[in-house]
Amino acid sequence: SQQMPAVDPEYARAVATRDAALQVAASATEALIGASTVEAKWQLSRLVGEIGELPDERVDRAKLIEALAFSLVHASPKVRAAATWSLGRIGGDAASAKAAEIAKTDAEARVRFVALQSVARNRKATHDGAFRLFSDRLQYDDSPLVREEAAVHLGCRGVAGGFNTLRRAVEAALDRKDGSEWAVGTAALVSLGKTRDPDAVAYLTEVL
């Protein structure tokens, strides 16, 4: 009789796990749309992001983003933050563009903070759109928490225009004698060093 080929048990378990995850993905997206409580919306919104991290081409990331649509505009900042966090896990241009929009428009500072993190998870400041977003939030956001986070993400090599943006943040912090911009200024100083820009090094030598 013909002998069946041996099956690697580790491979079999991996396939079974991926298939189960896909089933969970389908169930989670349906459940999220129908969820009625804040707690359920929050948990399911985060679950969608965890599913988005699966390295499997069968995961339809466009559908995951679509499933988050109502959570992203939910009345609860907790739910909006969870959905925005998930955008960073799903990744790709569509999710990053949506997170960038939220970083500039959401009324809650905590949600804008998470949105910046979601963008930075997939795009460094060397990406033109990400640079413009981080620079914009560093200069114009009304929350020190968000401005500090924006300064952090501008700290990488090869960012055209990064020196001037960060320098202005340091000088604005130094001008505020009440110390309210201390954290933002410190983050900008650290990021200046991380750029390895000769102009930044010269400026740091001068101010420190």
Coordinates of N, CA and C in Angstrom, one line a residue:
S1 N 0.8 -1.2 0.0 CA 0.0 0.0 0.0 C 0.9 1.3 0.0
Q2 N 0.3 2.3 -0.6 CA 1.1 3.6 -0.7 C 1.1 4.3 0.7
Q3 N 2.3 4.7 1.1 CA 2.5 5.3 2.4 C 2.3 6.8 2.4
M4 N 1.5 7.3 3.3 CA 1.3 8.7 3.4 C 2.6 9.4 3.8
P5 N 2.8 10.6 3.2 CA 4.0 11.4 3.6 C 3.9 11.9 5.0
A6 N 5.0 12.0 5.6 CA 5.1 12.5 7.0 C 4.7 13.9 7.1
V7 N 4.0 14.3 8.1 CA 3.7 15.8 8.3 C 4.4 16.3 9.5
D8 N 5.1 17.4 9.3 CA 5.8 18.0 10.4 C 4.7 18.5 11.4
P9 N 4.7 18.0 12.7 CA 3.7 18.4 13.6 C 3.8 19.9 13.9
E10 N 5.0 20.6 13.9 CA 5.1 22.0 14.1 C 4.4 22.8 13.0
Y11 N 4.6 22.3 11.8 CA 3.9 23.0 10.7 C 2.4 22.8 10.7
A12 N 2.0 21.6 11.1 CA 0.5 21.4 11.2 C -0.1 22.3 12.2
R13 N 0.6 22.4 13.4 CA 0.1 23.3 14.4 C 0.0 24.7 14.0
A14 N 1.0 25.2 13.2 CA 1.1 26.5 12.7 C -0.1 26.8 11.8
V15 N -0.3 25.9 10.9 CA -1.4 26.0 9.9 C -2.8 26.1 10.7
A16 N -2.9 25.2 11.6 CA -4.2 25.2 12.4 C -4.4 26.5 13.2
T17 N -3.3 27.0 13.7 CA -3.4 28.3 14.5 C -3.8 29.4 13.5
R18 N -3.2 29.5 12.3 CA -3.5 30.5 11.4 C -5.0 30.4 11.0
D19 N -5.4 29.2 10.7 CA -6.8 29.0 10.3 C -7.8 29.4 11.4
A20 N -7.4 29.1 12.6 CA -8.3 29.5 13.7 C -8.3 31.0 13.9
A21 N -7.1 31.6 13.7 CA -7.0 33.1 13.8 C -7.9 33.7 12.7
L22 N -7.9 33.2 11.5 CA -8.8 33.8 10.5 C -10.3 33.7 10.8
Q23 N -10.6 32.5 11.5 CA -12.0 32.4 11.9 C -12.3 33.4 13.0
V24 N -11.4 33.6 13.9 CA -11.5 34.6 15.0 C -11.7 36.0 14.3
A25 N -10.9 36.3 13.3 CA -10.9 37.6 12.6 C -12.3 37.9 12.1
A26 N -12.9 36.9 11.4 CA -14.2 37.0 10.8 C -15.2 37.3 11.9
S27 N -15.1 36.5 13.0 CA -16.1 36.7 14.1 C -15.9 38.0 14.8
A28 N -14.7 38.4 15.0 CA -14.4 39.7 15.8 C -14.9 40.9 15.0
T29 N -14.7 40.9 13.7 CA -15.1 42.1 12.9 C -16.7 42.2 12.9
E30 N -17.3 41.0 12.9 CA -18.8 41.0 12.9 C -19.3 41.5 14.3
A31 N -18.6 40.9 15.4 CA -19.0 41.3 16.7 C -18.8 42.8 17.0
L32 N -17.7 43.3 16.5 CA -17.4 44.7 16.7 C -18.4 45.6 16.2
I33 N -18.9 45.3 15.0 CA -20.0 46.2 14.4 C -21.2 46.1 15.3
G34 N -21.5 45.0 15.9 CA -22.7 44.9 16.7 C -22.6 45.1 18.1
A35 N -21.3 45.4 18.6 CA -21.1 45.6 20.0 C -21.8 46.9 20.5
S36 N -22.4 46.8 21.7 CA -23.2 47.9 22.2 C -22.6 48.7 23.4
T37 N -21.7 48.0 24.1 CA -21.1 48.6 25.3 C -19.7 49.2 25.0
V38 N -19.3 50.1 25.8 CA -17.9 50.7 25.6 C -16.9 49.6 25.9
E39 N -17.0 48.8 26.9 CA -16.0 47.8 27.2 C -15.9 46.8 26.0
A40 N -17.0 46.4 25.5 CA -17.0 45.4 24.4 C -16.3 46.1 23.1
K41 N -16.7 47.3 22.8 CA -16.1 48.0 21.7 C -14.6 48.1 21.9
W42 N -14.2 48.5 23.1 CA -12.7 48.6 23.4 C -12.0 47.3 23.2
Q43 N -12.5 46.2 23.8 CA -11.8 45.0 23.7 C -11.8 44.5 22.2
L44 N -12.9 44.6 21.5 CA -12.9 44.1 20.2 C -12.1 44.9 19.2
S45 N -12.0 46.2 19.5 CA -11.2 47.1 18.7 C -9.7 46.7 18.8
R46 N -9.3 46.4 20.0 CA -7.9 46.0 20.2 C -7.7 44.6 19.5
L47 N -8.6 43.8 19.6 CA -8.5 42.4 19.0 C -8.3 42.5 17.5
V48 N -9.0 43.4 16.9 CA -8.9 43.6 15.4 C -7.4 44.0 15.1
G49 N -6.8 44.8 16.0 CA -5.4 45.2 15.7 C -4.5 44.0 15.9
E50 N -4.7 43.2 16.9 CA -3.9 42.0 17.1 C -4.0 41.0 15.9
I51 N -5.2 40.9 15.4 CA -5.4 40.1 14.2 C -4.6 40.7 13.0
G52 N -4.6 42.0 12.9 CA -3.9 42.7 11.8 C -2.4 42.4 11.8
E53 N -1.8 42.0 12.9 CA -0.4 41.7 13.0 C -0.1 40.3 12.5
L54 N -1.1 39.5 12.2 CA -0.8 38.2 11.7 C -0.1 38.2 10.3
P55 N 1.0 37.5 10.2 CA 1.7 37.5 8.9 C 1.1 36.6 7.9
D56 N -0.1 36.8 7.5 CA -0.8 35.9 6.6 C -1.6 36.8 5.6
E57 N -1.3 36.5 4.3 CA -1.9 37.3 3.2 C -3.4 37.1 3.1
R58 N -3.9 36.1 3.8 CA -5.3 35.9 3.8 C -6.1 36.8 4.7
V59 N -5.4 37.5 5.6 CA -6.0 38.5 6.4 C -6.3 39.7 5.6
D60 N -7.6 40.1 5.5 CA -8.0 41.2 4.6 C -7.9 42.5 5.5
R61 N -6.8 43.2 5.3 CA -6.6 44.4 6.2 C -7.5 45.5 5.8
A62 N -8.0 45.6 4.6 CA -9.0 46.6 4.3 C -10.3 46.4 5.0
K63 N -10.7 45.1 5.2 CA -11.9 44.8 6.0 C -11.7 45.1 7.5
L64 N -10.5 44.9 7.9 CA -10.2 45.2 9.4 C -10.3 46.7 9.6
I65 N -9.8 47.5 8.7 CA -9.9 49.0 8.8 C -11.4 49.4 8.7
E66 N -12.1 48.8 7.8 CA -13.6 49.0 7.7 C -14.3 48.7 9.0
A67 N -13.9 47.6 9.6 CA -14.6 47.2 10.8 C -14.4 48.2 12.0
L68 N -13.3 48.9 11.9 CA -12.9 49.9 12.9 C -13.6 51.2 12.7
A69 N -14.3 51.4 11.6 CA -14.9 52.7 11.3 C -15.7 53.4 12.4
F70 N -16.6 52.7 13.0 CA -17.5 53.3 14.0 C -16.7 53.5 15.3
S71 N -15.7 52.6 15.6 CA -14.9 52.7 16.8 C -14.1 54.0 16.7
L72 N -13.6 54.3 15.5 CA -12.7 55.5 15.4 C -13.4 56.8 15.6
V73 N -14.7 56.8 15.5 CA -15.5 58.0 15.8 C -16.4 57.9 17.0
H74 N -16.2 56.9 17.8 CA -17.1 56.6 18.9 C -17.0 57.7 19.9
A75 N -18.0 57.9 20.7 CA -18.1 59.0 21.7 C -17.0 58.8 22.8
S76 N -16.7 57.6 23.1 CA -15.7 57.3 24.1 C -14.3 57.4 23.6
P77 N -13.4 58.3 24.3 CA -12.0 58.3 23.9 C -11.3 57.0 24.1
K78 N -11.7 56.2 25.0 CA -11.1 54.9 25.3 C -11.3 54.0 24.0
V79 N -12.4 54.0 23.5 CA -12.7 53.2 22.3 C -11.9 53.7 21.1
R80 N -12.0 55.1 20.9 CA -11.2 55.7 19.8 C -9.7 55.4 19.9
A81 N -9.2 55.4 21.1 CA -7.8 55.2 21.3 C -7.4 53.7 20.9
A82 N -8.3 52.8 21.3 CA -8.1 51.4 21.0 C -8.1 51.1 19.5
A83 N -9.1 51.7 18.8 CA -9.2 51.6 17.4 C -8.0 52.2 16.7
T84 N -7.5 53.3 17.2 CA -6.4 54.0 16.6 C -5.1 53.2 16.8
W85 N -5.0 52.6 18.0 CA -3.9 51.7 18.3 C -3.8 50.6 17.3
S86 N -5.0 50.0 17.0 CA -5.1 48.9 16.0 C -4.7 49.3 14.6
L87 N -4.9 50.5 14.2 CA -4.4 51.0 12.9 C -2.9 50.8 12.8
G88 N -2.2 51.1 13.8 CA -0.8 50.9 13.8 C -0.4 49.4 13.7
R89 N -1.2 48.5 14.2 CA -0.9 47.1 14.1 C -1.2 46.5 12.7
I90 N -2.3 47.1 12.1 CA -2.7 46.6 10.8 C -1.7 47.1 9.8
G91 N -1.2 48.3 9.9 CA -0.2 48.8 9.0 C -0.7 49.1 7.6
G92 N 0.3 49.5 6.7 CA -0.1 49.8 5.3 C -0.4 51.2 5.2
D93 N -0.5 51.6 3.9 CA -0.8 53.0 3.6 C -2.1 53.5 4.1
A94 N -3.1 52.7 3.9 CA -4.5 53.2 4.3 C -4.6 53.4 5.8
A95 N -4.1 52.4 6.6 CA -4.2 52.6 8.0 C -3.3 53.7 8.5
S96 N -2.1 53.9 7.9 CA -1.3 55.0 8.3 C -1.9 56.4 8.0
A97 N -2.5 56.4 6.8 CA -3.2 57.7 6.4 C -4.3 58.0 7.4
K98 N -5.1 57.0 7.8 CA -6.2 57.3 8.7 C -5.6 57.7 10.1
A99 N -4.6 57.1 10.5 CA -4.0 57.4 11.8 C -3.5 58.9 11.8
A100 N -2.9 59.2 10.7 CA -2.3 60.6 10.5 C -3.5 61.6 10.6
E101 N -4.6 61.3 10.0 CA -5.8 62.2 10.0 C -6.2 62.4 11.5
I102 N -6.3 61.3 12.2 CA -6.8 61.3 13.6 C -5.8 62.1 14.5
A103 N -4.5 62.0 14.2 CA -3.5 62.7 15.0 C -3.7 64.2 14.9
K104 N -4.3 64.7 13.8 CA -4.6 66.1 13.7 C -6.0 66.6 14.0
T105 N -6.9 65.7 14.1 CA -8.3 66.1 14.2 C -9.0 65.6 15.5
D106 N -8.6 64.6 16.1 CA -9.3 64.1 17.3 C -9.3 65.1 18.4
A107 N -10.4 65.2 19.1 CA -10.5 66.2 20.2 C -9.8 65.9 21.4
E108 N -9.4 64.6 21.6 CA -8.8 64.1 22.8 C -7.3 63.9 22.6
A109 N -6.5 64.5 23.5 CA -5.1 64.5 23.3 C -4.5 63.1 23.4
R110 N -5.1 62.2 24.3 CA -4.6 60.9 24.4 C -4.8 60.1 23.1
V111 N -5.9 60.3 22.4 CA -6.1 59.7 21.1 C -5.1 60.2 20.1
R112 N -4.9 61.5 20.0 CA -3.9 62.0 19.1 C -2.5 61.5 19.4
F113 N -2.2 61.3 20.6 CA -0.9 60.7 21.1 C -0.8 59.3 20.5
V114 N -1.8 58.5 20.7 CA -1.8 57.1 20.2 C -1.7 57.1 18.6
A115 N -2.4 58.0 18.0 CA -2.3 58.1 16.6 C -0.9 58.4 16.1
L116 N -0.2 59.3 16.7 CA 1.2 59.5 16.3 C 2.0 58.2 16.5
Q117 N 1.8 57.5 17.6 CA 2.5 56.2 17.7 C 2.2 55.2 16.6
S118 N 0.9 55.2 16.2 CA 0.5 54.3 15.2 C 1.2 54.6 13.8
V119 N 1.3 55.9 13.5 CA 2.0 56.3 12.3 C 3.4 56.0 12.4
A120 N 4.1 56.3 13.5 CA 5.5 56.0 13.7 C 5.8 54.5 13.7
R121 N 4.9 53.7 14.0 CA 5.2 52.3 14.0 C 5.4 51.8 12.5
N122 N 4.9 52.5 11.6 CA 5.0 52.1 10.2 C 5.8 53.0 9.3
R123 N 5.9 54.3 9.8 CA 6.6 55.3 8.9 C 7.6 56.1 9.8
K124 N 8.8 56.2 9.4 CA 9.8 57.0 10.1 C 9.7 58.4 9.6
A125 N 10.3 59.3 10.3 CA 10.3 60.8 9.9 C 10.9 61.0 8.5
T126 N 11.7 60.0 8.0 CA 12.3 60.2 6.7 C 11.2 60.1 5.6
H127 N 10.0 59.5 6.0 CA 8.9 59.5 5.1 C 8.3 60.9 5.1
D128 N 8.1 61.5 3.9 CA 7.7 62.9 3.8 C 6.4 63.2 4.5
G129 N 5.4 62.3 4.3 CA 4.2 62.6 5.0 C 4.3 62.5 6.5
A130 N 5.1 61.5 7.0 CA 5.3 61.4 8.4 C 6.0 62.6 9.0
F131 N 7.0 63.1 8.3 CA 7.8 64.3 8.7 C 6.9 65.5 8.8
R132 N 6.0 65.7 7.8 CA 5.1 66.8 7.9 C 4.1 66.7 9.1
L133 N 3.7 65.5 9.3 CA 2.8 65.3 10.4 C 3.4 65.5 11.8
F134 N 4.6 65.0 12.0 CA 5.3 65.1 13.3 C 5.7 66.6 13.5
S135 N 6.1 67.3 12.4 CA 6.5 68.7 12.5 C 5.3 69.5 12.8
D136 N 4.2 69.2 12.2 CA 2.9 70.0 12.4 C 2.4 69.8 13.9
R137 N 2.5 68.6 14.4 CA 2.0 68.4 15.7 C 3.0 69.0 16.8
L138 N 4.2 68.9 16.5 CA 5.2 69.5 17.4 C 5.0 71.0 17.5
Q139 N 4.6 71.7 16.4 CA 4.5 73.1 16.4 C 3.1 73.6 16.9
Y140 N 2.1 72.8 16.5 CA 0.7 73.4 16.7 C -0.2 72.6 17.6
D141 N 0.1 71.4 18.0 CA -0.8 70.7 18.9 C -0.9 71.5 20.3
D142 N -2.1 71.5 20.8 CA -2.2 72.2 22.1 C -1.9 71.4 23.3
S143 N -1.5 70.1 23.1 CA -1.2 69.3 24.2 C 0.3 69.0 24.3
P144 N 1.0 69.3 25.5 CA 2.4 69.1 25.6 C 2.7 67.6 25.4
L145 N 1.8 66.7 25.8 CA 2.0 65.3 25.7 C 2.2 64.9 24.2
V146 N 1.3 65.5 23.4 CA 1.4 65.2 21.9 C 2.6 65.8 21.3
R147 N 2.9 67.0 21.7 CA 4.1 67.7 21.2 C 5.4 67.0 21.5
E148 N 5.4 66.5 22.8 CA 6.6 65.7 23.2 C 6.8 64.5 22.3
E149 N 5.7 63.8 22.1 CA 5.7 62.5 21.3 C 6.1 62.8 19.8
A150 N 5.7 63.9 19.3 CA 6.1 64.3 18.0 C 7.6 64.6 17.9
A151 N 8.1 65.3 18.9 CA 9.5 65.6 19.0 C 10.3 64.3 19.0
V152 N 9.9 63.3 19.7 CA 10.6 62.0 19.8 C 10.7 61.4 18.5
H153 N 9.7 61.4 17.7 CA 9.7 60.7 16.4 C 10.4 61.5 15.3
L154 N 10.8 62.7 15.6 CA 11.6 63.4 14.6 C 13.1 63.1 14.8
G155 N 13.5 62.4 15.8 CA 14.8 62.1 16.1 C 15.4 60.9 15.4
C156 N 15.7 61.1 14.1 CA 16.4 60.0 13.3 C 17.2 60.7 12.2
R157 N 18.1 59.9 11.7 CA 19.1 60.4 10.7 C 18.4 60.6 9.4
G158 N 18.9 61.6 8.6 CA 18.5 61.8 7.2 C 17.1 62.5 7.1
V159 N 16.7 63.3 8.1 CA 15.4 64.0 8.0 C 15.7 65.4 7.6
A160 N 15.4 65.7 6.3 CA 15.5 67.0 5.8 C 14.6 68.0 6.5
G161 N 15.1 69.0 7.1 CA 14.3 70.0 7.8 C 14.1 69.7 9.3
G162 N 14.6 68.6 9.8 CA 14.4 68.2 11.1 C 15.1 69.1 12.1
F163 N 16.3 69.6 11.8 CA 17.1 70.4 12.7 C 16.3 71.7 13.0
N164 N 15.8 72.4 12.0 CA 15.1 73.7 12.3 C 13.8 73.5 13.1
T165 N 13.1 72.4 12.8 CA 11.9 72.1 13.5 C 12.1 71.9 15.0
L166 N 13.1 71.0 15.3 CA 13.5 70.7 16.7 C 14.1 71.9 17.4
R167 N 14.9 72.6 16.7 CA 15.5 73.8 17.3 C 14.5 74.8 17.8
R168 N 13.5 75.0 17.0 CA 12.4 76.0 17.4 C 11.7 75.5 18.6
A169 N 11.5 74.1 18.7 CA 10.9 73.6 19.9 C 11.7 73.8 21.1
V170 N 13.0 73.6 21.0 CA 13.9 73.9 22.2 C 13.8 75.3 22.6
E171 N 13.9 76.2 21.6 CA 13.9 77.7 21.9 C 12.6 78.1 22.5
A172 N 11.5 77.5 22.1 CA 10.2 77.8 22.6 C 10.1 77.4 24.1
A173 N 10.7 76.2 24.4 CA 10.7 75.7 25.7 C 11.6 76.6 26.6
L174 N 12.7 77.0 26.1 CA 13.6 77.9 26.9 C 12.9 79.3 27.2
D175 N 12.1 79.7 26.3 CA 11.4 81.0 26.5 C 10.3 80.9 27.6
R176 N 9.8 79.7 27.8 CA 8.7 79.5 28.8 C 9.3 79.4 30.2
K177 N 9.4 80.4 30.9 CA 10.1 80.5 32.2 C 9.3 79.7 33.3
D178 N 8.0 79.3 33.0 CA 7.3 78.6 34.0 C 7.6 77.1 34.0
G179 N 8.4 76.6 33.0 CA 8.8 75.2 32.9 C 7.7 74.3 32.3
S180 N 6.7 74.9 31.7 CA 5.6 74.1 31.2 C 5.9 73.3 30.0
E181 N 7.0 73.8 29.3 CA 7.4 73.1 28.0 C 8.7 72.3 28.3
W182 N 9.1 72.0 29.5 CA 10.3 71.4 29.8 C 10.4 70.0 29.1
A183 N 9.4 69.2 29.2 CA 9.4 67.8 28.7 C 9.5 67.9 27.2
V184 N 8.8 68.8 26.5 CA 8.9 68.9 25.1 C 10.3 69.4 24.6
G185 N 10.8 70.4 25.3 CA 12.2 70.8 25.0 C 13.2 69.8 25.2
T186 N 13.1 69.0 26.3 CA 14.0 67.9 26.5 C 14.0 66.8 25.4
A187 N 12.7 66.5 25.0 CA 12.6 65.5 23.9 C 13.2 66.0 22.6
A188 N 13.0 67.3 22.4 CA 13.6 67.9 21.2 C 15.1 67.9 21.2
L189 N 15.7 68.2 22.4 CA 17.1 68.2 22.5 C 17.7 66.8 22.2
V190 N 17.0 65.7 22.8 CA 17.5 64.4 22.6 C 17.4 64.0 21.1
S191 N 16.3 64.4 20.5 CA 16.1 64.1 19.1 C 17.1 64.8 18.2
L192 N 17.5 66.0 18.6 CA 18.5 66.7 17.8 C 19.8 65.9 17.8
G193 N 20.1 65.3 18.9 CA 21.3 64.5 19.0 C 21.2 63.2 18.1
K194 N 20.0 62.7 18.1 CA 19.8 61.4 17.3 C 19.9 61.7 15.8
T195 N 19.7 62.9 15.4 CA 19.7 63.2 13.9 C 21.1 63.1 13.4
R196 N 22.1 63.3 14.2 CA 23.6 63.3 13.8 C 23.8 64.4 12.8
D197 N 23.0 65.3 12.7 CA 23.1 66.5 11.8 C 24.3 67.4 12.3
P198 N 25.2 67.7 11.5 CA 26.3 68.6 12.0 C 25.8 69.9 12.6
D199 N 24.8 70.5 11.9 CA 24.2 71.7 12.5 C 23.6 71.5 13.9
A200 N 23.0 70.3 14.0 CA 22.4 70.0 15.3 C 23.5 69.8 16.4
V201 N 24.6 69.2 16.0 CA 25.7 68.9 17.0 C 26.2 70.3 17.4
A202 N 26.4 71.2 16.4 CA 27.0 72.5 16.8 C 26.0 73.3 17.7
Y203 N 24.7 73.2 17.4 CA 23.7 73.9 18.2 C 23.7 73.3 19.6
L204 N 23.8 72.0 19.8 CA 23.8 71.4 21.1 C 25.0 71.8 21.9
T205 N 26.1 71.9 21.2 CA 27.3 72.3 21.9 C 27.2 73.7 22.4
E206 N 26.4 74.5 21.7 CA 26.2 75.9 22.1 C 25.2 76.0 23.2
V207 N 24.1 75.3 23.2 CA 23.1 75.5 24.2 C 23.4 74.7 25.5
L208 N 24.2 73.6 25.4 CA 24.5 72.8 26.6 C 25.8 73.2 27.2

